[in-house]
Amino acid sequence: QTLMDIGVQPHGMIQFEMSSLDPENFLMRPIKPQQEYNMPDVITVRVQTGTHKDLVVEIERATRGKAFLGGYCHKVTKAEYHHAAVLTMPKKKPDRGVEMFSRDTQTVELKNQAQQCSKNASTQMTKIGCYVSNMEDKLITPETYITAGEYHSKILRAVITLQSYVRCWLAKCFTDNLRQAKEQHLAWLENKKRRTKEEKEQQIRDEYHRRMNPESKADFDLLYNAMKKWRIEEVERINVTLSGAERKAALCALLEQETQFISSIERHRMAAGTRNQDKAIQAFLNKCAEPKKWRAFDGKVTQMDTQCTIRSKELRDLYSSITQTQFTKDERLDVLLTLKHTVKEHNCKLTQDIVDLIDREVDLLMRGIKKKSNLEGLRKRIATLFFQYIKTAAFNPQVSKFLRVPRDPADLKKNIYLCRGCNEYQSSTDFAVNTNASAVGLCRRCMDLDNEARRREDFSLYKNILRCLRESEAECGPEAKITYLLQEQDLRYLVDVLWGAQSALSGWKDLHDLLLVRWEKHLDWSPWNCILLMKDEAAAHLKLEDIEKAYDVVVIRNVKQKHALARKYFSQIPAMAKCLHDTEIQPAALCNLLVSKSITKATK
């Protein structure tokens, strides 16, 4: 039972008796309440110092718990006795008003004091009635007396000897470290030279591989550029060695050989276009079937498949099965049946054409056509129509996010321009607009055709220089934006026209080894703050602290003159004009660009 069941109210009182049911085994003893002891604030202590004396002791109440500093326990009574230090609170030092820092409790005072301990010894001497043998005695003869100066000079010579050996050992260690540092530096230079050579050889091998196995547009530009150089060399050789009718015949043979090269390049282009088209189709299908991704707060990436992505994934797998050529007859029939059921979900002209082609191939397979080459064209038509089926937003909603044609045809009017080359309307993304262009000119296809037919320029080397420039500037400062405004054509003008496609110091003309770096390293890179150097020269240039002391006056004036020309050319670009300084070059500064001064009459 509880007290509440008996009838006890909160804050109430009750009296009851308790008894044991088995008093013999379980006896209940009354509990004596413990009397509380309250120590008074003042006590009187009698101290006996020859006489009895009463002292009045004031008891201080501690406001915090006492720290246990140790004690002991009685072995018999088990009573615990604590050290007296815990019974008294430490006295608080009087506040002087100034914060004091003292090391008296941290510093030990040392004192030297010599002491002679007493030692008792006994000696037995020969006397009457006592004989002590002297057979084992030793005779000690005093040596030369050494003065204090001689003793200290001896110690000094020993110290000098030790110092000489120690300094010899330190010198050997220092020379060994210098030797190791020199060997490491020479090894680093050798590795750097070898690595530079390997990088250049790798670039040459990559360029050779690109010529032998062209895949992209840049590879074919490289081929046409190499053919242009070859044609110029052959023409010069023919003009120098031949004349008259022989020269005309050699030029005709050269033209015929160039035609054969062009046709061979175009055949490679067609084969590469077929491979690239297959890769582009597969990449497009993979992008449509990719699940949605987002990054959580903990850095983990979460993926989610929707109905649209699942539909795109099914169509992608079905397209991959259709384009496979190593299937057997039964497997091919299963794939065609699956495709037929898939496209029959929608009734339109496109799906009807696909079903008709499927029925035709099934009929031919059932007739037992053995040669797969007879079905190659029909299978290609089925794959092409089914890819159009996949690209239709009504059948595959996910594809609408990746099509270039907008859903609303009215949006086409805003981004459609007329190409002056092919007289066709193209999207704005099909035009390569230069930074200094004021109007839309030729589309990319016409520009590529014009480049292959006449100019045959290759911008791969300039792309490498621009890529290295952007990487170096991104490391120096993440806010660098001028390098991203430049294009390959602008960098080609800066390298070829302004700097003459050669190093400003050594005149090296191999573009594989040239870099564009800052002229003044504490300023951001810009066309008017750069210099074209080799890789080793660029590394040494960036370590200079004072350019005026490092270079000759003629070199500095030539560089500043090129900076002035670059400032004049790139100031025509609106995006570059914002980065230029507001102040124009003063006439006095322009006079400093002259290498020589004008000759006056007095000088004459």
Coordinates of C-alpha atoms in Angstrom, one line a residue:
Q1 CA 0.0 0.0 0.0
T2 CA 1.0 3.6 -0.4
L3 CA 0.5 6.4 2.0
M4 CA -2.1 7.9 -0.4
D5 CA -4.2 4.8 0.0
I6 CA -4.2 5.1 3.7
G7 CA -5.5 8.7 3.5
V8 CA -2.3 10.8 4.1
Q9 CA -2.6 14.2 2.5
P10 CA 0.3 16.2 1.1
H11 CA 2.3 18.1 3.8
G12 CA 0.3 16.2 6.4
M13 CA 1.4 14.2 9.4
I14 CA 0.6 10.6 10.5
Q15 CA 1.6 8.4 13.3
F16 CA 1.8 4.6 13.0
E17 CA 3.5 1.6 14.6
M18 CA 5.6 -1.0 12.9
S19 CA 6.1 -4.6 14.2
S20 CA 8.0 -7.6 12.9
L21 CA 6.1 -10.8 12.0
D22 CA 9.1 -12.9 13.1
P23 CA 10.6 -11.1 16.1
E24 CA 13.0 -14.0 16.8
N25 CA 14.8 -13.9 13.4
F26 CA 14.0 -10.4 12.3
L27 CA 14.2 -8.1 15.2
M28 CA 13.4 -4.4 14.7
R29 CA 15.6 -2.0 16.6
P30 CA 14.6 1.6 17.1
I31 CA 16.7 4.0 15.1
K32 CA 18.2 6.8 17.2
P33 CA 18.1 10.1 15.3
Q34 CA 21.5 11.6 14.8
Q35 CA 22.0 14.8 16.7
E36 CA 23.3 17.6 14.5
Y37 CA 26.4 19.3 15.8
N38 CA 26.7 23.0 15.1
M39 CA 30.1 24.4 15.7
P40 CA 30.0 27.8 17.3
D41 CA 31.5 30.9 15.6
V42 CA 33.9 31.5 18.5
I43 CA 35.7 29.0 20.7
T44 CA 38.1 29.3 23.6
V45 CA 41.3 27.2 23.5
R46 CA 43.6 26.8 26.6
V47 CA 47.3 26.8 25.7
Q48 CA 49.9 25.7 28.2
T49 CA 53.1 27.7 27.9
G50 CA 54.5 27.3 31.4
T51 CA 51.3 28.8 32.5
H52 CA 47.8 28.3 31.3
K53 CA 46.5 30.8 28.8
D54 CA 43.1 31.0 27.2
L55 CA 43.0 32.1 23.6
V56 CA 39.8 33.2 21.7
V57 CA 39.7 31.5 18.2
E58 CA 37.3 32.7 15.6
I59 CA 35.9 30.0 13.3
E60 CA 35.8 30.9 9.6
R61 CA 33.0 29.2 7.5
A62 CA 34.3 27.9 4.2
T63 CA 32.1 28.8 1.2
R64 CA 33.5 26.0 -0.9
G65 CA 34.5 22.4 -0.4
K66 CA 37.8 21.6 1.1
A67 CA 40.4 20.0 -1.1
F68 CA 41.9 16.8 0.1
L69 CA 45.6 17.2 0.6
G70 CA 46.3 13.9 2.1
G71 CA 46.2 12.2 5.6
Y72 CA 46.4 8.9 7.4
C73 CA 44.1 6.3 8.9
H74 CA 44.4 4.7 12.4
K75 CA 45.0 1.0 12.0
V76 CA 43.0 0.0 15.0
T77 CA 40.2 2.4 15.3
K78 CA 40.1 3.1 11.5
A79 CA 39.7 6.8 12.2
E80 CA 40.8 9.1 9.4
Y81 CA 43.0 12.1 10.1
H82 CA 43.5 14.8 7.5
H83 CA 46.4 17.2 7.3
A84 CA 45.9 20.4 9.1
A85 CA 46.4 22.4 5.9
V86 CA 42.8 21.6 4.8
L87 CA 41.4 23.0 8.1
T88 CA 42.4 26.5 7.5
M89 CA 41.6 28.6 4.4
P90 CA 44.5 30.4 2.8
K91 CA 44.9 34.0 3.6
K92 CA 44.1 36.4 0.9
K93 CA 46.8 38.8 0.0
P94 CA 45.9 42.4 0.3
D95 CA 45.0 44.1 -3.0
R96 CA 47.6 46.8 -3.8
G97 CA 45.7 48.1 -6.8
V98 CA 48.5 47.0 -9.2
E99 CA 48.6 43.6 -10.9
M100 CA 51.9 41.9 -9.9
F101 CA 53.8 39.1 -11.5
S102 CA 56.4 37.4 -9.4
R103 CA 58.8 34.5 -9.9
D104 CA 59.7 34.1 -6.2
T105 CA 57.9 30.8 -6.0
Q106 CA 59.3 29.6 -9.3
T107 CA 63.0 30.5 -8.9
V108 CA 65.3 28.5 -6.6
E109 CA 68.1 30.4 -4.9
L110 CA 71.3 28.4 -5.2
K111 CA 74.2 28.8 -2.8
N112 CA 77.6 27.1 -3.0
Q113 CA 79.3 26.1 0.2
A114 CA 82.3 23.9 0.6
Q115 CA 82.4 21.4 3.5
Q116 CA 85.1 19.0 4.7
C117 CA 83.8 15.9 6.3
S118 CA 85.8 14.5 9.2
K119 CA 87.6 11.2 8.6
N120 CA 89.4 9.2 11.3
A121 CA 92.3 7.0 10.4
S122 CA 95.1 5.2 12.3
T123 CA 98.7 4.7 11.4
Q124 CA 101.1 2.1 12.9
M125 CA 104.7 3.3 13.3
T126 CA 107.8 1.4 14.3
K127 CA 108.6 1.9 18.0
I128 CA 110.1 0.0 20.9
G129 CA 108.4 -3.3 21.1
C130 CA 106.8 -3.0 17.6
Y131 CA 108.4 -3.8 14.3
V132 CA 106.8 -2.7 11.0
S133 CA 108.4 -4.0 7.8
N134 CA 109.3 -1.5 5.1
M135 CA 109.7 -4.1 2.2
E136 CA 106.5 -2.9 0.5
D137 CA 107.0 0.8 1.0
K138 CA 107.4 3.0 -2.1
L139 CA 109.8 5.9 -2.4
I140 CA 108.1 8.9 -4.1
T141 CA 110.3 11.6 -5.6
P142 CA 108.7 15.0 -6.2
E143 CA 108.7 16.1 -9.9
T144 CA 109.1 19.6 -11.4
Y145 CA 106.8 22.1 -9.8
I146 CA 104.1 23.4 -12.1
T147 CA 102.9 26.9 -11.6
A148 CA 99.3 28.1 -12.1
G149 CA 100.2 29.9 -15.4
E150 CA 101.8 26.7 -16.8
Y151 CA 98.8 24.7 -15.7
H152 CA 96.3 27.1 -17.4
S153 CA 98.4 27.3 -20.5
K154 CA 98.4 23.5 -20.7
I155 CA 94.6 23.4 -20.4
L156 CA 94.4 26.2 -23.1
R157 CA 96.5 24.1 -25.5
A158 CA 94.3 21.1 -24.9
V159 CA 91.2 23.2 -25.5
I160 CA 92.7 24.6 -28.8
T161 CA 93.4 21.0 -29.9
L162 CA 89.9 19.9 -29.2
Q163 CA 88.5 23.0 -31.0
S164 CA 90.7 22.3 -34.0
Y165 CA 89.4 18.7 -34.3
V166 CA 85.8 19.8 -33.8
R167 CA 86.1 22.6 -36.4
C168 CA 87.7 20.2 -38.8
W169 CA 84.7 17.8 -38.3
L170 CA 82.2 20.7 -38.8
A171 CA 84.0 21.8 -41.9
K172 CA 83.9 18.3 -43.3
C173 CA 80.2 18.1 -42.5
F174 CA 79.7 21.5 -44.2
T175 CA 81.6 20.5 -47.3
D176 CA 79.7 17.2 -47.5
N177 CA 76.4 19.1 -47.3
L178 CA 77.6 21.4 -50.0
R179 CA 78.7 18.4 -52.1
Q180 CA 75.3 16.7 -51.6
A181 CA 73.5 19.9 -52.4
K182 CA 75.5 20.3 -55.6
E183 CA 74.9 16.7 -56.6
Q184 CA 71.2 17.1 -55.9
H185 CA 71.1 20.4 -57.9
L186 CA 72.9 18.8 -60.8
A187 CA 70.6 15.8 -60.7
W188 CA 67.6 18.2 -60.6
L189 CA 68.9 20.1 -63.6
E190 CA 69.5 16.8 -65.4
N191 CA 66.0 15.6 -64.6
K192 CA 64.6 18.9 -65.6
K193 CA 66.5 18.8 -68.9
R194 CA 65.4 15.2 -69.5
R195 CA 61.8 16.0 -68.6
T196 CA 61.8 19.0 -70.9
K197 CA 63.2 16.9 -73.7
E198 CA 60.7 14.1 -73.1
E199 CA 57.8 16.6 -73.1
K200 CA 59.0 18.0 -76.4
E201 CA 59.4 14.5 -77.8
Q202 CA 56.0 13.6 -76.5
Q203 CA 54.5 16.7 -78.2
I204 CA 56.2 15.7 -81.5
R205 CA 54.9 12.1 -81.1
D206 CA 51.4 13.4 -80.3
E207 CA 51.5 15.7 -83.4
Y208 CA 52.7 12.8 -85.5
H209 CA 49.9 10.6 -84.1
R210 CA 47.4 13.3 -84.9
R211 CA 48.6 13.5 -88.4
M212 CA 48.5 9.7 -88.9
N213 CA 45.1 9.2 -87.1
P214 CA 43.1 12.5 -87.4
E215 CA 39.9 12.6 -85.4
S216 CA 39.0 16.2 -84.6
K217 CA 38.8 19.4 -86.6
A218 CA 42.1 20.6 -85.1
D219 CA 43.8 17.4 -86.4
F220 CA 42.7 18.1 -90.0
D221 CA 43.8 21.7 -89.6
L222 CA 47.2 20.4 -88.7
L223 CA 47.2 18.2 -91.8
Y224 CA 46.3 21.0 -94.1
N225 CA 48.8 23.3 -92.5
A226 CA 51.6 20.7 -93.0
M227 CA 50.5 20.2 -96.6
K228 CA 50.7 24.0 -97.1
K229 CA 54.2 24.1 -95.8
W230 CA 55.2 21.2 -98.0
R231 CA 53.7 22.8 -101.0
I232 CA 55.5 26.1 -100.4
E233 CA 58.8 24.2 -100.0
E234 CA 58.2 22.3 -103.2
V235 CA 57.3 25.4 -105.2
E236 CA 60.5 27.1 -104.0
R237 CA 62.6 24.1 -104.9
I238 CA 61.0 23.9 -108.4
N239 CA 61.5 27.7 -109.0
V240 CA 65.1 27.4 -108.0
T241 CA 66.1 24.3 -109.9
L242 CA 63.8 24.3 -113.0
S243 CA 62.7 26.8 -115.6
G244 CA 60.6 26.9 -118.7
A245 CA 58.5 23.9 -119.8
E246 CA 60.1 21.7 -117.1
R247 CA 59.0 24.1 -114.4
K248 CA 55.4 24.1 -115.7
A249 CA 55.4 20.3 -115.9
A250 CA 56.8 20.0 -112.3
L251 CA 54.1 22.5 -111.1
C252 CA 51.4 20.4 -112.8
A253 CA 52.7 17.2 -111.1
L254 CA 52.8 19.1 -107.8
L255 CA 49.2 20.2 -108.3
E256 CA 48.1 16.6 -109.1
Q257 CA 50.0 15.3 -106.0
E258 CA 48.4 17.9 -103.8
T259 CA 44.9 16.9 -105.2
Q260 CA 45.6 13.3 -104.2
F261 CA 46.7 14.4 -100.7
I262 CA 43.5 16.4 -100.4
S263 CA 41.3 13.5 -101.5
S264 CA 43.1 11.2 -99.0
I265 CA 42.5 13.7 -96.2
E266 CA 38.9 13.9 -97.1
R267 CA 38.5 10.1 -97.0
H268 CA 40.0 10.1 -93.5
R269 CA 37.6 13.0 -92.6
M270 CA 34.6 10.9 -93.7
A271 CA 35.7 7.9 -91.7
A272 CA 36.4 10.1 -88.6
G273 CA 33.1 11.8 -89.0
T274 CA 31.3 8.4 -88.9
R275 CA 33.2 7.4 -85.7
N276 CA 32.6 10.8 -84.1
Q277 CA 28.9 10.6 -85.0
D278 CA 28.5 7.3 -83.3
K279 CA 30.3 8.6 -80.2
A280 CA 28.2 11.8 -80.2
I281 CA 25.0 9.7 -80.4
Q282 CA 26.1 7.5 -77.5
A283 CA 27.1 10.5 -75.4
F284 CA 23.8 12.2 -76.1
L285 CA 21.8 9.1 -75.1
N286 CA 23.9 8.7 -71.9
K287 CA 23.3 12.3 -71.0
C288 CA 19.6 11.9 -71.4
A289 CA 19.5 8.7 -69.3
E290 CA 21.7 10.2 -66.5
P291 CA 19.9 10.4 -63.2
K292 CA 19.5 13.6 -61.3
K293 CA 22.3 14.4 -58.9
W294 CA 22.8 16.9 -56.1
R295 CA 25.3 17.3 -53.3
A296 CA 24.2 17.2 -49.7
F297 CA 25.6 19.2 -46.8
D298 CA 28.0 16.4 -45.8
G299 CA 29.5 16.2 -49.4
K300 CA 27.8 13.0 -50.4
V301 CA 26.2 12.9 -53.9
T302 CA 22.6 11.7 -54.1
Q303 CA 21.2 10.3 -57.3
M304 CA 17.5 9.9 -58.2
D305 CA 15.9 8.3 -61.2
T306 CA 12.6 9.8 -62.5
Q307 CA 10.1 8.5 -64.9
C308 CA 11.7 10.5 -67.7
T309 CA 15.2 9.2 -67.0
I310 CA 14.0 5.6 -66.7
R311 CA 12.2 6.0 -70.1
S312 CA 15.4 7.4 -71.6
K313 CA 17.5 4.6 -70.2
E314 CA 15.2 2.0 -71.7
L315 CA 15.3 3.7 -75.1
R316 CA 19.1 3.9 -74.9
D317 CA 19.5 0.2 -74.1
L318 CA 17.1 -0.6 -77.0
Y319 CA 19.1 1.6 -79.4
S320 CA 22.3 -0.1 -78.3
S321 CA 20.7 -3.5 -79.0
I322 CA 19.6 -2.5 -82.5
T323 CA 23.0 -1.2 -83.5
Q324 CA 24.7 -4.4 -82.5
T325 CA 25.9 -6.6 -85.4
Q326 CA 27.0 -9.8 -83.6
F327 CA 23.5 -11.1 -82.7
T328 CA 22.2 -14.4 -84.0
K329 CA 19.0 -14.7 -86.0
D330 CA 16.8 -15.5 -83.0
E331 CA 18.3 -12.7 -80.9
R332 CA 17.8 -10.2 -83.7
L333 CA 14.1 -11.2 -84.1
D334 CA 13.6 -10.7 -80.3
V335 CA 15.1 -7.2 -80.5
L336 CA 13.0 -6.3 -83.5
L337 CA 9.8 -7.6 -81.7
T338 CA 10.7 -5.5 -78.6
L339 CA 11.3 -2.4 -80.8
K340 CA 8.0 -3.0 -82.6
H341 CA 6.0 -3.1 -79.3
T342 CA 7.8 0.0 -78.0
V343 CA 7.1 2.2 -81.0
K344 CA 3.5 0.9 -81.4
E345 CA 2.6 2.8 -78.2
H346 CA 2.3 6.0 -80.3
N347 CA 0.6 6.1 -83.7
C348 CA 2.1 8.5 -86.2
K349 CA 3.9 8.5 -89.5
L350 CA 7.3 8.0 -88.0
T351 CA 6.3 5.0 -86.0
Q352 CA 4.5 3.5 -89.0
D353 CA 7.6 3.8 -91.1
I354 CA 9.6 2.1 -88.3
V355 CA 7.1 -0.8 -88.1
D356 CA 7.1 -1.2 -91.9
L357 CA 10.9 -1.5 -91.9
I358 CA 10.8 -3.9 -89.1
D359 CA 8.3 -6.1 -90.9
R360 CA 10.5 -6.0 -94.0
E361 CA 13.6 -7.1 -92.1
V362 CA 11.7 -9.9 -90.3
D363 CA 10.4 -11.1 -93.7
L364 CA 13.9 -11.1 -95.1
L365 CA 15.3 -12.9 -92.1
M366 CA 12.6 -15.6 -92.3
R367 CA 13.4 -16.1 -96.0
G368 CA 16.9 -17.0 -94.9
I369 CA 19.2 -14.3 -96.3
K370 CA 22.7 -15.4 -95.4
K371 CA 24.8 -12.3 -96.2
K372 CA 24.5 -9.6 -93.6
S373 CA 25.7 -7.0 -96.1
N374 CA 22.3 -7.2 -97.8
L375 CA 20.6 -6.1 -94.6
E376 CA 23.1 -3.4 -93.7
G377 CA 21.2 -0.5 -95.4
L378 CA 17.8 -1.6 -94.0
R379 CA 19.2 -1.8 -90.4
K380 CA 20.8 1.6 -90.7
R381 CA 17.5 3.1 -91.8
I382 CA 15.8 1.5 -88.8
A383 CA 18.5 2.8 -86.4
T384 CA 18.2 6.3 -88.0
L385 CA 14.4 6.5 -87.7
F386 CA 14.5 5.1 -84.2
F387 CA 17.0 7.8 -83.2
Q388 CA 14.6 10.4 -84.5
Y389 CA 11.9 8.7 -82.4
I390 CA 14.2 9.1 -79.4
K391 CA 14.8 12.8 -80.1
T392 CA 11.1 13.5 -80.2
A393 CA 10.0 15.1 -77.0
A394 CA 6.5 13.6 -77.2
F395 CA 8.0 10.1 -77.0
N396 CA 10.9 10.9 -74.7
P397 CA 10.3 13.9 -72.5
Q398 CA 13.8 14.0 -71.0
V399 CA 15.3 14.8 -74.4
S400 CA 13.7 18.3 -74.5
K401 CA 16.3 19.6 -72.1
F402 CA 19.2 18.7 -74.5
L403 CA 17.8 19.7 -77.9
R404 CA 19.2 22.8 -79.5
V405 CA 15.8 23.8 -81.1
P406 CA 13.7 25.6 -78.4
R407 CA 10.2 24.5 -77.7
D408 CA 8.8 27.9 -78.7
P409 CA 9.5 28.6 -82.4
A410 CA 9.2 32.4 -81.6
D411 CA 12.6 32.2 -79.7
L412 CA 14.4 31.3 -82.9
K413 CA 13.8 34.9 -84.3
K414 CA 16.1 36.3 -81.6
N415 CA 19.2 34.2 -82.3
I416 CA 19.0 33.6 -86.1
Y417 CA 21.5 35.4 -88.4
L418 CA 22.3 35.2 -92.1
C419 CA 25.6 33.8 -93.2
R420 CA 27.2 35.8 -96.0
G421 CA 29.1 32.8 -97.2
C422 CA 26.4 30.1 -97.7
N423 CA 23.4 32.5 -97.6
E424 CA 21.7 30.3 -95.0
Y425 CA 20.2 31.3 -91.7
Q426 CA 22.1 29.8 -88.7
S427 CA 21.9 30.0 -85.0
S428 CA 24.0 32.4 -83.1
T429 CA 26.1 29.6 -81.7
D430 CA 27.1 28.6 -85.2
F431 CA 29.1 31.9 -85.7
A432 CA 32.6 32.4 -84.3
V433 CA 32.6 36.1 -83.5
N434 CA 36.0 37.7 -82.8
T435 CA 36.6 40.0 -80.0
N436 CA 37.1 43.0 -82.3
A437 CA 34.3 42.1 -84.7
S438 CA 31.5 44.6 -85.1
A439 CA 29.1 42.5 -87.2
V440 CA 28.3 38.8 -87.8
G441 CA 30.2 37.4 -90.7
L442 CA 30.7 33.9 -91.8
C443 CA 29.5 30.8 -89.9
R444 CA 31.9 28.2 -88.5
R445 CA 31.4 25.8 -91.4
C446 CA 32.2 28.5 -94.0
M447 CA 35.2 29.7 -92.0
D448 CA 36.5 26.1 -91.8
L449 CA 36.0 25.6 -95.5
D450 CA 37.8 28.9 -96.3
N451 CA 40.7 27.9 -94.0
E452 CA 41.1 24.6 -95.6
A453 CA 40.9 26.0 -99.1
R454 CA 43.1 29.1 -98.8
R455 CA 44.7 30.0 -95.5
R456 CA 45.2 26.6 -94.0
E457 CA 46.2 27.9 -90.6
D458 CA 46.8 25.7 -87.5
F459 CA 46.1 27.2 -84.1
S460 CA 47.1 24.2 -82.0
L461 CA 50.4 25.8 -80.8
Y462 CA 48.7 29.0 -79.9
K463 CA 46.1 27.1 -78.0
N464 CA 48.9 25.4 -76.0
I465 CA 50.5 28.8 -75.2
L466 CA 47.1 30.2 -74.2
R467 CA 46.3 27.2 -72.0
C468 CA 49.7 27.5 -70.2
L469 CA 49.1 31.2 -69.7
R470 CA 45.7 30.7 -68.2
E471 CA 47.0 28.0 -65.8
S472 CA 49.9 30.2 -64.6
E473 CA 47.6 33.2 -64.1
A474 CA 45.1 31.1 -62.3
E475 CA 47.8 30.1 -59.8
C476 CA 49.0 33.7 -59.3
G477 CA 45.5 35.2 -58.9
P478 CA 42.0 33.6 -59.2
E479 CA 40.5 37.0 -60.3
A480 CA 42.5 37.1 -63.5
K481 CA 40.1 37.7 -66.4
I482 CA 42.0 39.2 -69.2
T483 CA 43.5 35.8 -70.3
Y484 CA 39.9 34.5 -70.6
L485 CA 38.9 37.3 -72.9
L486 CA 41.6 36.4 -75.4
Q487 CA 41.0 34.0 -78.3
E488 CA 43.4 32.0 -80.5
Q489 CA 43.3 34.7 -83.2
D490 CA 44.2 37.5 -80.7
L491 CA 47.1 35.4 -79.3
R492 CA 48.3 34.7 -82.8
Y493 CA 48.4 38.4 -83.5
L494 CA 50.2 39.1 -80.2
V495 CA 52.8 36.3 -80.8
D496 CA 53.4 36.6 -84.6
V497 CA 52.9 40.3 -85.3
L498 CA 54.0 42.1 -82.2
W499 CA 56.8 39.7 -80.9
G500 CA 57.7 38.2 -84.3
A501 CA 57.1 34.6 -83.2
Q502 CA 60.5 34.5 -81.4
S503 CA 62.0 35.0 -78.0
A504 CA 62.6 38.6 -77.0
L505 CA 66.1 37.7 -75.6
S506 CA 67.5 34.8 -77.5
G507 CA 65.5 34.9 -80.7
W508 CA 64.4 31.3 -80.4
K509 CA 61.6 30.6 -83.0
D510 CA 60.3 27.2 -81.9
L511 CA 56.8 27.8 -80.6
H512 CA 56.9 24.6 -78.6
D513 CA 59.4 26.2 -76.2
L514 CA 57.9 29.7 -76.0
L515 CA 55.7 31.2 -73.2
L516 CA 54.0 34.5 -72.5
V517 CA 54.8 35.7 -69.0
R518 CA 54.4 39.0 -67.1
W519 CA 56.9 41.8 -67.7
E520 CA 56.3 43.2 -64.2
K521 CA 55.4 40.3 -62.0
H522 CA 53.7 42.5 -59.4
L523 CA 51.1 43.6 -62.0
D524 CA 48.4 41.4 -63.6
W525 CA 49.1 39.9 -67.0
S526 CA 47.8 41.9 -70.0
P527 CA 48.9 42.3 -73.6
W528 CA 50.7 45.5 -72.5
N529 CA 52.4 43.8 -69.6
C530 CA 53.9 40.6 -71.1
I531 CA 57.0 39.3 -72.8
L532 CA 57.6 36.3 -75.0
L533 CA 60.4 34.1 -73.7
M534 CA 61.6 30.5 -73.6
K535 CA 60.7 28.3 -70.7
D536 CA 64.1 28.6 -69.0
E537 CA 64.2 32.3 -69.7
A538 CA 60.7 32.8 -68.3
A539 CA 61.6 31.0 -65.1
A540 CA 64.7 33.2 -64.6
H541 CA 62.7 36.4 -65.6
L542 CA 60.1 35.8 -62.9
K543 CA 62.8 35.7 -60.2
L544 CA 64.1 39.2 -61.0
E545 CA 63.4 41.9 -58.4
D546 CA 64.5 44.9 -60.4
I547 CA 64.0 44.8 -64.2
E548 CA 65.8 48.1 -64.8
K549 CA 69.0 46.7 -63.4
A550 CA 68.7 43.3 -65.1
Y551 CA 68.1 44.3 -68.7
D552 CA 69.8 46.7 -71.0
V553 CA 68.2 50.0 -72.0
V554 CA 67.7 48.9 -75.6
V555 CA 65.8 45.8 -74.5
I556 CA 63.6 47.7 -72.1
R557 CA 62.7 50.3 -74.8
N558 CA 61.9 47.6 -77.4
V559 CA 59.6 45.9 -74.9
K560 CA 57.9 49.1 -74.0
Q561 CA 57.4 49.9 -77.7
K562 CA 55.7 46.5 -78.2
H563 CA 53.5 47.2 -75.1
A564 CA 52.4 50.5 -76.6
L565 CA 51.5 48.8 -79.9
A566 CA 49.6 46.1 -78.0
R567 CA 47.8 48.8 -76.0
K568 CA 46.8 50.6 -79.2
Y569 CA 45.5 47.4 -80.9
F570 CA 43.6 45.8 -78.0
S571 CA 42.0 49.2 -76.9
Q572 CA 39.7 48.7 -79.9
I573 CA 38.1 45.7 -78.2
P574 CA 35.3 46.8 -75.9
A575 CA 35.9 44.1 -73.4
M576 CA 39.7 45.0 -73.2
A577 CA 39.0 48.8 -73.1
K578 CA 37.5 48.4 -69.6
C579 CA 40.8 46.8 -68.4
L580 CA 43.0 49.6 -69.7
H581 CA 44.2 52.4 -67.5
D582 CA 42.3 55.7 -67.8
T583 CA 45.4 57.7 -68.2
E584 CA 46.9 57.9 -71.7
I585 CA 50.6 57.7 -72.5
Q586 CA 52.1 61.1 -72.2
P587 CA 54.2 62.4 -75.1
A588 CA 57.3 62.4 -72.9
A589 CA 56.8 58.7 -72.2
L590 CA 56.5 58.1 -76.0
C591 CA 59.8 59.9 -76.5
N592 CA 61.5 57.4 -74.1
L593 CA 60.6 54.6 -76.6
L594 CA 63.1 55.9 -79.1
V595 CA 66.3 53.9 -79.2
S596 CA 68.4 56.9 -80.3
K597 CA 68.0 60.7 -79.8
S598 CA 67.5 63.2 -82.5
I599 CA 70.7 64.9 -83.8
T600 CA 70.8 68.7 -83.3
K601 CA 72.9 71.3 -85.1
A602 CA 75.1 71.7 -82.0
T603 CA 75.9 68.0 -82.1
K604 CA 76.8 68.2 -85.7

